[in-house]
Amino acid sequence: MATTRDSGVAGGLVKGLGLVDSTTLVVGSMIGSGVFIVAADISRQVQSPGLMMMTWFVTAILTLIAALSYGELAAAMPDAGGQYVYLREAFGPLFGFLYGWTLFLVIQTGTIAAVAVAFAKYAGVFFPWISGDNYLIGAGKIGLQTQQLVAILVVVFLTWSNTRGIRTGAMVQNVFTVAKVAAILGLVGAGFLVGRNPAAVASNFEGFWRNSGWNFETVRLVGVAMVGALFSADAWNNVTFTAGEVRNPKRNLPLSLALGVGIVCALYIACQFVYLNVLTFDQVQHVILIRWITQSNA
């Protein structure tokens, strides 16, 4: 006789996510526009190619440590809800409740809105119709821009796709994650194979550790600069919200966190080396990469 465990259903949730699905969820949650935006700010803060790279290496180490620690919690309490479950079990139902509502009303909602707006903004680089200046209705603060419309439609589409079932949601997630990873790999490959700038390489790597005093001030600079890098490497914990839908969660959740964080950190560090391989350090400090890409292709 088939039991709930045998049928792959526990607590009303279908255990339909495997290791690959969980890993792509980690990777897809982490990769965003931050890696292209914060490089300029980090380089201005540390004033050194070497310290810029150190910022990303330290960020990778801290993020991996955090993910592995979180993986232990996920393996011990493989229930849907992630951090809500951990706070509830550690500090009581009130703290879990407060976190859950804050996540629903502010934290995750704001993150989704910000990512949707960023997607629409960058889509406008390739499709000029999508613009913050192109109003469909009204004008000013009470108007509706094409950029806002695209952001809203993206959120609606992703919400709808996840209502179609776990496999449909996983498929959409996998497709977008593969696309993002492929795009970054393409950027890295083009940067090293085609876009190499000998003048930039000489300028950046001959004085790689410039302005590095190796004192407390250096530690402070790297620590402050890590705010942007940590922002870019955030959201890896999202996979634990789906713990109740992951097959063999005690194995797959920690492993997906380790693999996903490792893949993204490697990609981010490779991107930084590409910037230093293509642009002089002064250009890195004052350019938004997406603008440089589109101008180069024009």
CSV table of C-alpha atoms in Angstrom, one decimal, residues 103-275:
chain,number,residue,atom,x,y,z
A,103,LEU,CA,9.4,38.9,4.7
A,104,PHE,CA,6.0,38.9,3.0
A,105,LEU,CA,5.2,42.6,3.3
A,106,VAL,CA,8.7,44.2,3.0
A,107,ILE,CA,11.8,42.0,2.5
A,108,GLN,CA,10.9,39.6,-0.2
A,109,THR,CA,8.3,41.9,-1.8
A,110,GLY,CA,10.8,44.8,-2.0
A,111,THR,CA,13.5,42.5,-3.5
A,112,ILE,CA,11.1,41.2,-6.1
A,113,ALA,CA,10.1,44.7,-7.1
A,114,ALA,CA,13.7,45.9,-7.3
A,115,VAL,CA,14.8,42.9,-9.5
A,116,ALA,CA,11.8,43.4,-11.8
A,117,VAL,CA,12.6,47.2,-12.1
A,118,ALA,CA,16.2,46.4,-12.8
A,119,PHE,CA,15.2,43.9,-15.5
A,120,ALA,CA,12.9,46.4,-17.2
A,121,LYS,CA,15.6,49.1,-17.0
A,122,TYR,CA,18.2,47.0,-18.7
A,123,ALA,CA,15.7,45.6,-21.2
A,124,GLY,CA,15.3,49.3,-22.2
A,125,VAL,CA,18.9,49.3,-23.4
A,126,PHE,CA,17.9,46.8,-26.1
A,127,PHE,CA,14.3,47.9,-26.6
A,128,PRO,CA,14.1,51.8,-26.4
A,129,TRP,CA,10.3,51.6,-26.1
A,130,ILE,CA,10.8,50.3,-22.6
A,131,SER,CA,11.7,53.6,-20.9
A,132,GLY,CA,11.1,55.5,-17.7
A,133,ASP,CA,10.3,58.5,-19.8
A,134,ASN,CA,7.7,56.7,-22.0
A,135,TYR,CA,4.3,57.1,-20.2
A,136,LEU,CA,1.3,55.0,-21.2
A,137,ILE,CA,-1.1,56.7,-18.7
A,138,GLY,CA,-0.8,60.0,-17.0
A,139,ALA,CA,2.6,61.5,-16.1
A,140,GLY,CA,4.9,62.1,-13.2
A,141,LYS,CA,4.3,60.1,-9.9
A,142,ILE,CA,0.8,59.1,-10.8
A,143,GLY,CA,1.6,57.9,-14.3
A,144,LEU,CA,2.4,54.4,-15.7
A,145,GLN,CA,5.6,54.1,-17.7
A,146,THR,CA,6.4,51.3,-20.1
A,147,GLN,CA,9.3,50.4,-17.8
A,148,GLN,CA,6.9,49.9,-14.9
A,149,LEU,CA,4.5,48.0,-17.1
A,150,VAL,CA,7.2,45.5,-18.1
A,151,ALA,CA,8.3,45.1,-14.5
A,152,ILE,CA,4.7,44.3,-13.5
A,153,LEU,CA,4.2,41.9,-16.3
A,154,VAL,CA,7.4,40.0,-15.4
A,155,VAL,CA,6.2,39.6,-11.8
A,156,VAL,CA,2.8,38.5,-13.0
A,157,PHE,CA,4.2,35.9,-15.5
A,158,LEU,CA,6.6,34.4,-12.9
A,159,THR,CA,3.8,34.2,-10.3
A,160,TRP,CA,1.5,32.5,-12.8
A,161,SER,CA,4.2,30.0,-13.9
A,162,ASN,CA,4.7,28.9,-10.3
A,163,THR,CA,0.9,28.3,-9.9
A,164,ARG,CA,1.1,25.8,-12.7
A,165,GLY,CA,2.9,23.3,-10.5
A,166,ILE,CA,6.3,22.5,-9.2
A,167,ARG,CA,7.7,21.1,-12.4
A,168,THR,CA,6.6,24.1,-14.4
A,169,GLY,CA,8.1,26.5,-11.9
A,170,ALA,CA,11.3,24.5,-11.8
A,171,MET,CA,11.5,24.4,-15.6
A,172,VAL,CA,11.2,28.2,-15.8
A,173,GLN,CA,13.8,28.7,-13.1
A,174,ASN,CA,16.2,26.3,-14.8
A,175,VAL,CA,15.8,28.0,-18.2
A,176,PHE,CA,16.4,31.5,-16.8
A,177,THR,CA,19.4,30.3,-14.7
A,178,VAL,CA,21.0,28.5,-17.6
A,179,ALA,CA,20.5,31.7,-19.7
A,180,LYS,CA,22.1,33.9,-17.0
A,181,VAL,CA,25.1,31.6,-16.5
A,182,ALA,CA,25.6,31.3,-20.3
A,183,ALA,CA,25.5,35.1,-20.6
A,184,ILE,CA,28.1,35.6,-18.0
A,185,LEU,CA,30.3,32.8,-19.4
A,186,GLY,CA,29.9,34.5,-22.8
A,187,LEU,CA,31.0,37.8,-21.3
A,188,VAL,CA,34.0,36.2,-19.6
A,189,GLY,CA,35.0,34.4,-22.7
A,190,ALA,CA,34.7,37.5,-24.9
A,191,GLY,CA,36.6,39.5,-22.4
A,192,PHE,CA,39.6,37.2,-22.3
A,193,LEU,CA,39.6,36.1,-25.9
A,194,VAL,CA,38.4,39.1,-27.9
A,195,GLY,CA,38.3,42.2,-25.7
A,196,ARG,CA,41.8,42.0,-24.1
A,197,ASN,CA,43.3,45.5,-23.8
A,198,PRO,CA,47.1,45.4,-23.5
A,199,ALA,CA,47.2,48.9,-22.1
A,200,ALA,CA,44.6,48.0,-19.5
A,201,VAL,CA,46.4,44.8,-18.5
A,202,ALA,CA,49.7,46.6,-18.1
A,203,SER,CA,48.1,49.5,-16.1
A,204,ASN,CA,46.1,47.2,-13.8
A,205,PHE,CA,48.5,44.3,-13.1
A,206,GLU,CA,51.9,46.1,-13.0
A,207,GLY,CA,50.5,48.2,-10.1
A,208,PHE,CA,48.2,45.5,-8.8
A,209,TRP,CA,48.6,46.3,-5.1
A,210,ARG,CA,48.8,50.1,-5.5
A,211,ASN,CA,47.6,52.1,-2.5
A,212,SER,CA,47.7,49.0,-0.3
A,213,GLY,CA,49.2,49.9,3.1
A,214,TRP,CA,48.4,46.5,4.7
A,215,ASN,CA,47.2,48.1,7.9
A,216,PHE,CA,43.9,48.7,9.7
A,217,GLU,CA,42.9,51.3,7.1
A,218,THR,CA,43.3,48.6,4.4
A,219,VAL,CA,41.1,46.2,6.4
A,220,ARG,CA,38.5,49.0,6.9
A,221,LEU,CA,38.4,49.8,3.1
A,222,VAL,CA,37.9,46.2,2.2
A,223,GLY,CA,35.3,45.7,4.9
A,224,VAL,CA,33.3,48.7,3.7
A,225,ALA,CA,33.6,47.8,0.0
A,226,MET,CA,32.3,44.3,0.8
A,227,VAL,CA,28.8,45.8,1.4
A,228,GLY,CA,28.3,45.9,-2.4
A,229,ALA,CA,29.9,42.5,-3.0
A,230,LEU,CA,27.8,40.9,-0.3
A,231,PHE,CA,24.7,42.5,-1.8
A,232,SER,CA,25.6,40.9,-5.2
A,233,ALA,CA,26.1,37.5,-3.5
A,234,ASP,CA,22.9,37.6,-1.5
A,235,ALA,CA,19.7,35.4,-1.8
A,236,TRP,CA,21.5,32.0,-1.7
A,237,ASN,CA,19.3,31.1,1.2
A,238,ASN,CA,16.1,31.2,-0.9
A,239,VAL,CA,16.4,27.5,-1.7
A,240,THR,CA,15.5,26.6,2.0
A,241,PHE,CA,12.0,28.0,1.5
A,242,THR,CA,11.4,25.0,-0.8
A,243,ALA,CA,12.9,22.5,1.6
A,244,GLY,CA,9.6,20.7,1.9
A,245,GLU,CA,9.6,20.1,-1.9
A,246,VAL,CA,13.2,18.8,-2.3
A,247,ARG,CA,13.9,15.1,-2.6
A,248,ASN,CA,16.3,13.8,-0.1
A,249,PRO,CA,16.7,17.3,1.5
A,250,LYS,CA,19.3,16.2,4.1
A,251,ARG,CA,21.7,15.5,1.2
A,252,ASN,CA,20.5,17.8,-1.6
A,253,LEU,CA,20.0,21.1,0.3
A,254,PRO,CA,23.5,21.4,1.8
A,255,LEU,CA,25.0,20.1,-1.5
A,256,SER,CA,23.0,22.5,-3.6
A,257,LEU,CA,24.0,25.4,-1.4
A,258,ALA,CA,27.7,24.5,-1.6
A,259,LEU,CA,27.6,24.0,-5.4
A,260,GLY,CA,25.4,27.0,-6.2
A,261,VAL,CA,27.4,29.5,-4.1
A,262,GLY,CA,30.7,28.0,-5.4
A,263,ILE,CA,29.5,28.4,-9.1
A,264,VAL,CA,28.3,32.0,-8.6
A,265,CYS,CA,31.4,33.2,-6.7
A,266,ALA,CA,33.6,31.7,-9.4
A,267,LEU,CA,31.6,33.5,-12.1
A,268,TYR,CA,31.7,36.8,-10.1
A,269,ILE,CA,35.5,36.6,-9.6
A,270,ALA,CA,36.0,35.8,-13.3
A,271,CYS,CA,33.9,38.9,-14.2
A,272,GLN,CA,36.2,41.1,-12.1
A,273,PHE,CA,39.3,39.8,-13.9
A,274,VAL,CA,37.5,40.5,-17.2
A,275,TYR,CA,36.9,44.1,-16.1
